[in-house]
Short mmCIF file of N, CA and C in Angstrom, two decimals:
data_model
loop_
_atom_site.label_atom_id
_atom_site.label_comp_id
_atom_site.label_asym_id
_atom_site.label_seq_id
_atom_site.Cartn_x
_atom_site.Cartn_y
_atom_site.Cartn_z
N UNK A 1 0.69 -1.08 -0.35
CA UNK A 1 0.03 -0.04 0.02
C UNK A 1 0.91 1.22 0.01
N UNK A 2 0.50 2.17 -0.99
CA UNK A 2 1.32 3.50 -0.91
C UNK A 2 0.23 4.77 -0.33
N UNK A 3 0.42 5.38 0.58
CA UNK A 3 0.37 6.74 0.67
C UNK A 3 1.30 7.82 0.43
N UNK A 4 0.93 8.65 -0.53
CA UNK A 4 1.37 9.79 -0.84
C UNK A 4 1.60 11.13 -0.59
N UNK A 5 2.62 11.68 -0.42
CA UNK A 5 2.25 13.12 0.03
C UNK A 5 2.45 14.20 -0.85
N UNK A 6 3.23 14.04 -1.94
CA UNK A 6 3.49 15.10 -2.91
C UNK A 6 3.44 14.29 -4.12
N UNK A 7 3.06 15.04 -5.54
CA UNK A 7 3.49 14.16 -6.15
C UNK A 7 4.91 13.40 -6.97
N UNK A 8 5.02 12.41 -6.91
CA UNK A 8 6.34 11.51 -7.18
C UNK A 8 6.92 11.08 -5.61
N UNK A 9 6.31 11.45 -4.27
CA UNK A 9 6.95 11.24 -3.43
C UNK A 9 6.46 10.00 -2.44
N UNK A 10 7.00 9.04 -2.10
CA UNK A 10 6.18 8.01 -1.50
C UNK A 10 6.30 8.47 0.43
N UNK A 11 5.13 8.60 0.81
CA UNK A 11 4.98 8.77 1.99
C UNK A 11 5.36 8.06 2.90
N UNK A 12 4.72 6.57 2.88
CA UNK A 12 4.29 5.46 3.51
C UNK A 12 4.62 4.31 2.84
N UNK A 13 5.25 3.27 3.33
CA UNK A 13 4.95 1.83 2.56
C UNK A 13 4.74 1.25 3.42
N UNK A 14 3.09 0.44 3.35
CA UNK A 14 2.77 -0.33 4.31
C UNK A 14 2.52 -1.85 3.52
N UNK A 15 2.48 -2.45 4.26
CA UNK A 15 2.31 -4.33 4.19
C UNK A 15 1.20 -4.66 5.30
N UNK A 16 0.08 -5.51 4.52
CA UNK A 16 -0.38 -6.15 4.87
C UNK A 16 -0.63 -7.87 4.73
N UNK A 17 -0.07 -8.45 5.96
CA UNK A 17 -0.18 -10.28 5.65
C UNK A 17 -0.40 -10.91 6.48
N UNK A 18 -0.20 -11.98 6.21
CA UNK A 18 -0.66 -13.52 7.73
C UNK A 18 0.49 -13.57 8.22
N UNK A 19 1.61 -13.15 7.58
CA UNK A 19 3.35 -13.48 8.14
C UNK A 19 3.99 -12.14 8.65
N UNK A 20 5.63 -12.02 8.74
CA UNK A 20 6.09 -11.12 9.15
C UNK A 20 6.61 -10.43 7.26
N UNK A 21 6.36 -9.00 7.40
CA UNK A 21 6.57 -8.36 6.19
C UNK A 21 8.01 -9.02 5.41
N UNK A 22 7.56 -8.72 4.05
CA UNK A 22 8.36 -9.53 3.14
C UNK A 22 9.46 -8.62 2.44
N UNK A 23 9.32 -7.06 2.30
CA UNK A 23 10.45 -5.84 2.21
C UNK A 23 9.87 -4.91 3.37
N UNK A 24 10.76 -4.02 3.09
CA UNK A 24 10.90 -2.67 4.02
C UNK A 24 9.61 -1.85 4.04
N UNK A 25 8.94 -1.87 5.04
CA UNK A 25 7.79 -1.32 5.52
C UNK A 25 7.75 -0.06 6.14
N UNK A 26 7.22 1.04 6.46
CA UNK A 26 6.95 1.62 7.39
C UNK A 26 5.82 0.99 8.47
N UNK A 27 4.93 0.63 7.77
CA UNK A 27 4.04 -0.20 8.68
C UNK A 27 3.96 -1.47 8.56
N UNK A 28 3.41 -2.53 9.65
CA UNK A 28 2.81 -3.94 8.95
C UNK A 28 1.62 -4.23 9.70
N UNK A 29 0.90 -4.86 9.02
CA UNK A 29 -0.09 -5.27 9.66
C UNK A 29 -0.08 -6.62 9.62
N UNK A 30 -0.30 -7.64 10.80
CA UNK A 30 -0.08 -9.01 10.44
C UNK A 30 -2.13 -9.48 11.22
N UNK A 31 -2.42 -9.63 9.81
CA UNK A 31 -4.00 -10.42 9.93
C UNK A 31 -4.87 -9.69 10.67
N UNK A 32 -4.80 -8.22 10.24
CA UNK A 32 -5.95 -7.24 10.73
C UNK A 32 -7.17 -7.66 10.58
N UNK A 33 -8.37 -7.01 11.07
CA UNK A 33 -9.40 -7.50 11.26
C UNK A 33 -10.27 -7.17 10.66
N UNK A 34 -11.49 -7.25 9.97
CA UNK A 34 -12.08 -6.50 8.79
C UNK A 34 -12.17 -5.08 9.16
N UNK A 35 -12.29 -4.66 10.32
CA UNK A 35 -12.25 -3.00 10.74
C UNK A 35 -11.06 -2.47 10.15
N UNK A 36 -9.81 -2.71 10.59
CA UNK A 36 -9.05 -2.60 10.64
C UNK A 36 -8.52 -2.47 9.20
N UNK A 37 -8.65 -3.51 8.60
CA UNK A 37 -8.22 -3.63 6.93
C UNK A 37 -9.32 -2.19 6.10
N UNK A 38 -10.79 -2.26 6.38
CA UNK A 38 -11.01 -1.19 5.50
C UNK A 38 -10.30 0.00 6.05
N UNK A 39 -10.13 0.42 7.49
CA UNK A 39 -9.65 1.67 7.43
C UNK A 39 -8.39 1.71 6.69
N UNK A 40 -7.34 0.60 6.87
CA UNK A 40 -5.85 0.73 6.14
C UNK A 40 -5.83 1.22 4.85
N UNK A 41 -6.98 0.44 4.19
CA UNK A 41 -7.29 0.68 2.66
C UNK A 41 -7.58 2.10 2.41
N UNK A 42 -8.98 2.41 3.07
CA UNK A 42 -9.27 3.58 3.16
C UNK A 42 -8.72 5.03 3.06
N UNK A 43 -6.96 4.67 3.97
CA UNK A 43 -6.48 6.06 3.99
C UNK A 43 -5.00 5.47 2.99
N UNK A 44 -5.13 4.50 2.21
CA UNK A 44 -3.79 4.43 1.28
C UNK A 44 -4.37 4.96 0.02
N UNK A 45 -3.46 5.43 -0.85
CA UNK A 45 -3.42 6.15 -2.27
C UNK A 45 -3.86 4.69 -3.45
N UNK A 46 -3.13 3.68 -3.09
CA UNK A 46 -2.64 2.82 -4.31
C UNK A 46 -2.32 1.62 -3.43
N UNK A 47 -3.16 0.28 -4.20
CA UNK A 47 -2.89 -1.13 -3.51
C UNK A 47 -1.68 -1.80 -4.59
N UNK A 48 -0.78 -1.98 -4.07
CA UNK A 48 0.03 -2.99 -4.99
C UNK A 48 0.05 -4.73 -4.49
N UNK A 49 -0.53 -5.14 -5.20
CA UNK A 49 -0.60 -6.85 -5.58
C UNK A 49 0.05 -7.65 -6.21
N UNK A 50 1.45 -7.45 -6.31
CA UNK A 50 2.34 -8.07 -7.23
C UNK A 50 2.59 -9.39 -7.28
N UNK A 51 1.62 -10.39 -7.10
CA UNK A 51 2.08 -11.88 -7.26
C UNK A 51 2.30 -12.37 -8.54
N UNK A 52 3.28 -13.23 -8.73
CA UNK A 52 3.45 -14.15 -9.41
C UNK A 52 2.79 -15.54 -9.44
N UNK A 53 2.02 -16.04 -8.49
CA UNK A 53 1.26 -17.16 -8.25
C UNK A 53 -0.31 -16.57 -8.13
N UNK A 54 -1.17 -17.74 -8.50
CA UNK A 54 -2.73 -17.28 -8.23
C UNK A 54 -2.84 -17.01 -7.29
N UNK A 55 -3.83 -16.54 -6.52
CA UNK A 55 -4.25 -16.05 -5.47
C UNK A 55 -5.60 -15.78 -5.60
N UNK A 56 -6.33 -15.31 -4.50
CA UNK A 56 -7.59 -14.72 -4.97
C UNK A 56 -7.89 -13.43 -4.73
N UNK A 57 -8.74 -12.40 -5.37
CA UNK A 57 -8.36 -11.08 -5.20
C UNK A 57 -9.59 -10.41 -4.38
N UNK A 58 -9.84 -11.15 -3.22
CA UNK A 58 -10.43 -10.48 -2.31
C UNK A 58 -10.07 -8.90 -2.00
N UNK A 59 -8.39 -8.80 -1.42
CA UNK A 59 -8.06 -7.63 -1.33
C UNK A 59 -8.13 -6.68 -2.13
N UNK A 60 -8.14 -7.17 -3.53
CA UNK A 60 -8.36 -5.90 -4.37
C UNK A 60 -9.52 -5.39 -4.67
N UNK A 61 -10.65 -6.55 -4.44
CA UNK A 61 -11.79 -5.94 -4.10
C UNK A 61 -12.27 -5.09 -3.35
N UNK A 62 -11.58 -5.19 -2.17
CA UNK A 62 -11.80 -4.50 -1.04
C UNK A 62 -11.20 -2.93 -0.88
N UNK A 63 -9.66 -3.12 -1.77
CA UNK A 63 -9.44 -1.94 -1.87
C UNK A 63 -10.45 -1.11 -3.09
N UNK A 64 -10.84 -1.66 -4.01
CA UNK A 64 -11.88 -0.58 -4.83
C UNK A 64 -12.98 -0.34 -4.05
N UNK A 65 -13.42 -1.21 -3.01
CA UNK A 65 -14.92 -0.68 -2.58
C UNK A 65 -14.13 0.57 -1.48
N UNK A 66 -12.89 0.55 -0.82
CA UNK A 66 -12.37 1.70 -0.08
C UNK A 66 -12.10 2.96 -0.76
N UNK A 67 -12.29 3.02 -2.22
CA UNK A 67 -11.58 3.84 -2.96
C UNK A 67 -10.12 3.93 -2.94
N UNK A 68 -9.39 2.97 -3.11
CA UNK A 68 -8.11 2.67 -3.65
C UNK A 68 -7.47 2.22 -4.92
N UNK A 69 -6.55 3.07 -5.40
CA UNK A 69 -6.29 2.40 -6.90
C UNK A 69 -5.85 0.97 -6.91
N UNK A 70 -5.67 0.57 -7.69
CA UNK A 70 -5.15 -1.09 -7.58
C UNK A 70 -4.43 -1.19 -8.54
N UNK A 71 -3.33 -1.87 -8.20
CA UNK A 71 -2.37 -2.28 -9.41
C UNK A 71 -1.81 -3.72 -9.11
N UNK A 72 -2.08 -4.31 -9.92
CA UNK A 72 -1.66 -5.64 -9.99
C UNK A 72 -1.19 -6.60 -10.84
N UNK A 73 -0.88 -8.01 -10.62
CA UNK A 73 -0.65 -8.98 -11.72
C UNK A 73 -1.71 -9.31 -12.14
N UNK A 74 -1.22 -10.03 -13.40
CA UNK A 74 -2.46 -10.80 -14.33
C UNK A 74 -2.33 -12.22 -13.77
N UNK A 75 -2.65 -12.36 -12.72
CA UNK A 75 -3.13 -14.01 -12.28
C UNK A 75 -4.32 -14.28 -12.43
N UNK A 76 -4.84 -15.66 -13.05
CA UNK A 76 -6.32 -15.60 -12.84
C UNK A 76 -7.11 -15.22 -11.32
N UNK A 77 -6.25 -15.17 -10.41
CA UNK A 77 -7.32 -14.68 -8.98
C UNK A 77 -7.66 -13.40 -9.56
N UNK A 78 -6.45 -12.32 -9.96
CA UNK A 78 -6.69 -11.16 -10.24
C UNK A 78 -7.99 -10.80 -11.37
N UNK A 79 -8.03 -11.82 -12.14
CA UNK A 79 -9.21 -11.30 -13.27
C UNK A 79 -10.37 -11.91 -12.65
N UNK A 80 -10.45 -12.31 -11.37
CA UNK A 80 -11.75 -12.32 -11.27
C UNK A 80 -12.71 -11.22 -10.80
N UNK A 81 -12.09 -9.94 -10.72
CA UNK A 81 -12.27 -8.59 -10.33
C UNK A 81 -12.14 -7.40 -10.92
N UNK A 82 -10.37 -7.80 -11.18
CA UNK A 82 -9.63 -6.85 -11.83
C UNK A 82 -9.84 -6.74 -13.11
N UNK A 83 -10.07 -5.45 -13.93
CA UNK A 83 -9.64 -5.50 -15.68
C UNK A 83 -9.09 -4.11 -15.82
N UNK A 84 -8.71 -3.89 -17.37
CA UNK A 84 -8.35 -2.79 -17.71
C UNK A 84 -9.13 -1.42 -17.08
N UNK A 85 -10.07 -1.61 -17.11
CA UNK A 85 -11.01 -0.37 -16.88
C UNK A 85 -10.97 -0.23 -15.19
N UNK A 86 -10.48 -1.12 -14.17
CA UNK A 86 -10.59 -0.35 -12.77
C UNK A 86 -9.42 -0.68 -12.06
N UNK A 87 -8.44 -1.29 -12.87
CA UNK A 87 -6.88 -1.75 -12.18
C UNK A 87 -5.98 -1.65 -13.39
N UNK A 88 -4.57 -1.46 -12.64
CA UNK A 88 -3.74 -1.28 -13.46
C UNK A 88 -3.32 -2.71 -13.32
N UNK A 89 -3.00 -3.22 -14.61
CA UNK A 89 -2.89 -4.95 -14.77
C UNK A 89 -1.23 -4.68 -15.57
N UNK A 90 -0.22 -5.37 -14.61
CA UNK A 90 0.78 -5.71 -15.63
C UNK A 90 1.02 -7.35 -15.38
N UNK A 91 2.18 -7.80 -16.41
CA UNK A 91 2.14 -9.25 -16.58
C UNK A 91 3.10 -9.67 -15.28
N UNK A 92 2.78 -10.86 -14.65
CA UNK A 92 3.60 -11.19 -13.52
C UNK A 92 4.84 -11.84 -13.46
N UNK A 93 5.73 -10.84 -12.73
CA UNK A 93 7.30 -11.07 -12.63
C UNK A 93 7.63 -9.99 -13.94
N UNK A 94 6.97 -8.98 -13.92
CA UNK A 94 7.39 -8.02 -15.20
C UNK A 94 7.72 -6.82 -14.19
N UNK A 95 9.15 -6.73 -13.55
CA UNK A 95 8.92 -5.63 -12.23
C UNK A 95 9.19 -4.37 -13.04
N UNK A 96 9.82 -4.30 -14.25
CA UNK A 96 10.07 -2.97 -15.36
C UNK A 96 8.81 -2.30 -15.28
N UNK A 97 7.81 -3.20 -15.79
CA UNK A 97 6.46 -2.42 -16.49
C UNK A 97 5.56 -1.93 -14.77
N UNK A 98 5.81 -2.95 -13.79
CA UNK A 98 5.29 -2.95 -12.26
C UNK A 98 5.95 -1.18 -11.86
N UNK A 99 6.87 -1.67 -12.40
CA UNK A 99 7.61 0.10 -11.73
C UNK A 99 7.00 1.25 -12.60
N UNK A 100 7.30 1.33 -13.89
CA UNK A 100 6.65 1.77 -14.89
C UNK A 100 5.05 2.42 -14.56
N UNK A 101 4.04 1.27 -14.28
CA UNK A 101 2.82 1.47 -13.78
C UNK A 101 2.51 2.25 -12.70
N UNK A 102 3.13 2.01 -11.56
CA UNK A 102 3.33 2.95 -10.31
C UNK A 102 3.27 4.35 -10.36
N UNK A 103 4.51 4.49 -11.26
CA UNK A 103 4.83 5.93 -11.41
C UNK A 103 3.84 6.54 -12.58
N UNK A 104 3.33 5.75 -13.41
CA UNK A 104 1.81 6.56 -13.93
C UNK A 104 1.02 7.00 -12.97
N UNK A 105 0.90 5.85 -12.02
CA UNK A 105 0.00 6.30 -10.94
C UNK A 105 0.03 7.01 -10.31
N UNK A 106 1.11 7.55 -9.71
CA UNK A 106 1.40 8.31 -9.24
C UNK A 106 1.65 9.57 -9.45
N UNK A 107 1.93 9.89 -10.68
CA UNK A 107 2.54 11.45 -11.29
C UNK A 107 0.62 11.25 -12.11
N UNK A 108 -0.33 10.70 -12.72
CA UNK A 108 -1.27 10.60 -13.29
C UNK A 108 -2.67 10.89 -12.50
N UNK A 109 -2.87 11.78 -11.81
CA UNK A 109 -4.20 11.74 -11.21
C UNK A 109 -5.62 11.95 -11.92
N UNK A 110 -5.55 11.83 -12.91
CA UNK A 110 -7.08 11.56 -13.97
C UNK A 110 -6.70 10.35 -13.72
N UNK A 111 -5.73 9.51 -14.22
CA UNK A 111 -5.64 8.17 -14.49
C UNK A 111 -5.99 7.50 -13.11
N UNK A 112 -5.74 8.05 -12.32
CA UNK A 112 -5.60 6.98 -10.70
C UNK A 112 -7.22 7.14 -10.38
N UNK A 113 -7.73 8.27 -10.71
CA UNK A 113 -8.98 8.74 -10.53
C UNK A 113 -10.08 7.81 -10.93
N UNK A 114 -10.01 7.72 -12.45
CA UNK A 114 -10.36 6.75 -13.20
C UNK A 114 -10.44 5.60 -12.66
N UNK A 115 -9.44 4.91 -12.29
CA UNK A 115 -9.44 3.51 -11.80
C UNK A 115 -10.16 3.55 -10.69
N UNK A 116 -10.19 4.52 -9.68
CA UNK A 116 -11.18 4.53 -8.06
C UNK A 116 -12.19 4.59 -8.75
N UNK A 117 -12.94 5.79 -9.71
CA UNK A 117 -14.45 5.71 -10.05
C UNK A 117 -14.68 4.05 -10.39
N UNK A 118 -14.26 3.49 -11.33
CA UNK A 118 -14.34 2.29 -12.02
C UNK A 118 -14.49 1.12 -10.70
N UNK A 119 -13.44 1.08 -10.06
CA UNK A 119 -13.50 0.02 -9.21
C UNK A 119 -14.49 0.13 -7.97
N UNK A 120 -14.88 1.64 -7.58
CA UNK A 120 -16.01 1.76 -6.79
C UNK A 120 -16.89 1.20 -7.48
N UNK A 121 -17.88 1.09 -8.90
CA UNK A 121 -18.58 0.95 -9.76
C UNK A 121 -18.25 -0.69 -9.43
N UNK A 122 -17.39 -1.13 -9.87
CA UNK A 122 -17.05 -2.92 -9.93
C UNK A 122 -17.41 -3.13 -8.29
N UNK A 123 -17.47 -2.51 -7.11
CA UNK A 123 -17.52 -3.12 -5.89
C UNK A 123 -19.05 -3.04 -5.51
N UNK A 124 -19.83 -1.72 -6.07
CA UNK A 124 -21.30 -2.03 -6.37
C UNK A 124 -21.72 -3.11 -6.46
N UNK A 125 -21.39 -3.25 -7.60
CA UNK A 125 -21.87 -4.43 -8.19
C UNK A 125 -21.69 -5.82 -7.72
N UNK A 126 -20.90 -5.82 -6.89
CA UNK A 126 -20.19 -7.05 -6.12
C UNK A 126 -21.22 -7.69 -5.34
N UNK A 127 -21.73 -9.19 -5.41
CA UNK A 127 -22.83 -9.68 -4.57
C UNK A 127 -22.73 -10.95 -4.48
N UNK A 128 -23.37 -11.58 -3.41
CA UNK A 128 -23.18 -13.47 -3.48
C UNK A 128 -23.31 -13.77 -4.63
N UNK A 129 -24.63 -13.55 -5.64
CA UNK A 129 -24.87 -14.03 -6.63
C UNK A 129 -23.57 -13.62 -7.52
N UNK A 130 -23.13 -12.74 -7.85
CA UNK A 130 -21.89 -12.56 -8.98
C UNK A 130 -20.85 -13.18 -8.57
N UNK A 131 -20.44 -13.03 -7.19
CA UNK A 131 -18.88 -13.99 -6.66
C UNK A 131 -19.29 -15.45 -6.57
N UNK A 132 -20.39 -15.85 -6.81
CA UNK A 132 -20.75 -17.39 -7.37
C UNK A 132 -20.82 -17.64 -8.29
N UNK A 133 -20.72 -17.04 -9.36
CA UNK A 133 -21.03 -17.02 -10.72
C UNK A 133 -19.36 -16.89 -11.23
N UNK A 134 -18.61 -16.17 -10.75
CA UNK A 134 -17.00 -16.10 -10.60
C UNK A 134 -16.35 -17.47 -10.60
N UNK A 135 -16.80 -17.36 -9.32
CA UNK A 135 -16.35 -18.77 -8.54
C UNK A 135 -16.51 -20.35 -9.45
N UNK A 136 -18.18 -20.09 -9.91
CA UNK A 136 -18.47 -21.01 -10.96
C UNK A 136 -17.33 -21.26 -12.24
N UNK A 137 -17.10 -20.46 -12.75
CA UNK A 137 -16.46 -20.46 -14.07
C UNK A 137 -14.62 -20.33 -13.44
N UNK A 138 -14.24 -20.00 -12.36
CA UNK A 138 -13.12 -20.90 -12.05
C UNK A 138 -13.22 -21.93 -11.95
N UNK A 139 -14.11 -22.33 -11.27
CA UNK A 139 -14.20 -23.91 -11.01
C UNK A 139 -14.00 -24.57 -12.58
N UNK A 140 -14.91 -24.34 -13.53
CA UNK A 140 -14.94 -25.05 -14.46
C UNK A 140 -13.85 -24.78 -15.53
N UNK A 141 -12.83 -23.44 -15.04
CA UNK A 141 -11.85 -23.42 -15.96
C UNK A 141 -10.83 -24.15 -15.42
N UNK A 142 -10.88 -24.89 -14.19
CA UNK A 142 -9.35 -25.42 -13.64
C UNK A 142 -9.98 -26.93 -13.93
N UNK A 143 -11.03 -27.43 -13.79
CA UNK A 143 -11.72 -28.66 -14.51
C UNK A 143 -11.17 -29.16 -15.49
N UNK A 144 -11.47 -27.89 -16.16
CA UNK A 144 -11.29 -28.83 -18.33
C UNK A 144 -9.89 -28.95 -18.30
N UNK A 145 -9.02 -27.76 -17.57
CA UNK A 145 -7.32 -27.69 -17.42
C UNK A 145 -6.91 -28.94 -16.53
N UNK A 146 -7.34 -29.48 -15.75
CA UNK A 146 -7.06 -30.93 -15.44
C UNK A 146 -7.54 -31.98 -16.45
N UNK A 147 -8.53 -31.82 -16.72
CA UNK A 147 -8.73 -32.90 -17.80
C UNK A 147 -7.99 -32.66 -18.90
N UNK A 148 -7.56 -31.55 -19.49
CA UNK A 148 -6.59 -31.25 -20.63
C UNK A 148 -5.11 -32.05 -19.99
N UNK A 149 -4.82 -31.60 -19.03
CA UNK A 149 -3.67 -31.99 -18.54
C UNK A 149 -3.44 -33.63 -18.37
N UNK A 150 -4.74 -34.04 -17.68
CA UNK A 150 -4.60 -35.59 -17.23
C UNK A 150 -4.58 -36.06 -19.50
N UNK A 151 -4.93 -35.84 -20.07
CA UNK A 151 -5.20 -36.36 -21.53
C UNK A 151 -3.92 -35.96 -21.98
N UNK A 152 -2.94 -34.99 -21.69
CA UNK A 152 -1.88 -34.93 -22.09
C UNK A 152 -0.38 -36.09 -21.64
N UNK A 153 -0.56 -36.44 -20.80
CA UNK A 153 -0.14 -37.40 -19.75
C UNK A 153 -0.33 -38.61 -20.72
#
C-alpha cells in the first residue's frame, strides 16, 4: 500500500499479510480484522498486489470498495474482479512494467481517479450471486484444465 504526500513522493510503504513483512515497510499489519483492513485501505492511495502465483482477489476488491487505486498482476485470481477499466494490470514477474505503471499512477491523477471511480462501480456490483458466478467459472476452468493435462499424459 502506498500513501502519497506530494507528486512522485512516497510518504509511507505499508504491508498487510498473515506473516512477517517481506519488504521494508514503514508499517506492517499482521492479520488485521475487517474494520482495521477497511481503515487501512481507505487511507491508502494505491494498493500494489504483485503476485507471480495465483491467489484470490479479495484484497483488490476490498481496495476498490475503499476508494483505493489497484495495481496488480495478471494472475487468474486477479482476473476475478480486476480489468483494465478498474485496475492497472501488469504481467506477473515484469518488475520494470510494474515500476512504470506505479510511476504513471503516482503522476497521473486523472488516470488514478478513473481507476478509483471504476473500482467503486465494480465493488458496488459485487454481491453473493455475482461471486458465485465468478467462482463457478473459475472452477469450470480448472476442471477443464485438469482434464486437458490428464489427457496430455
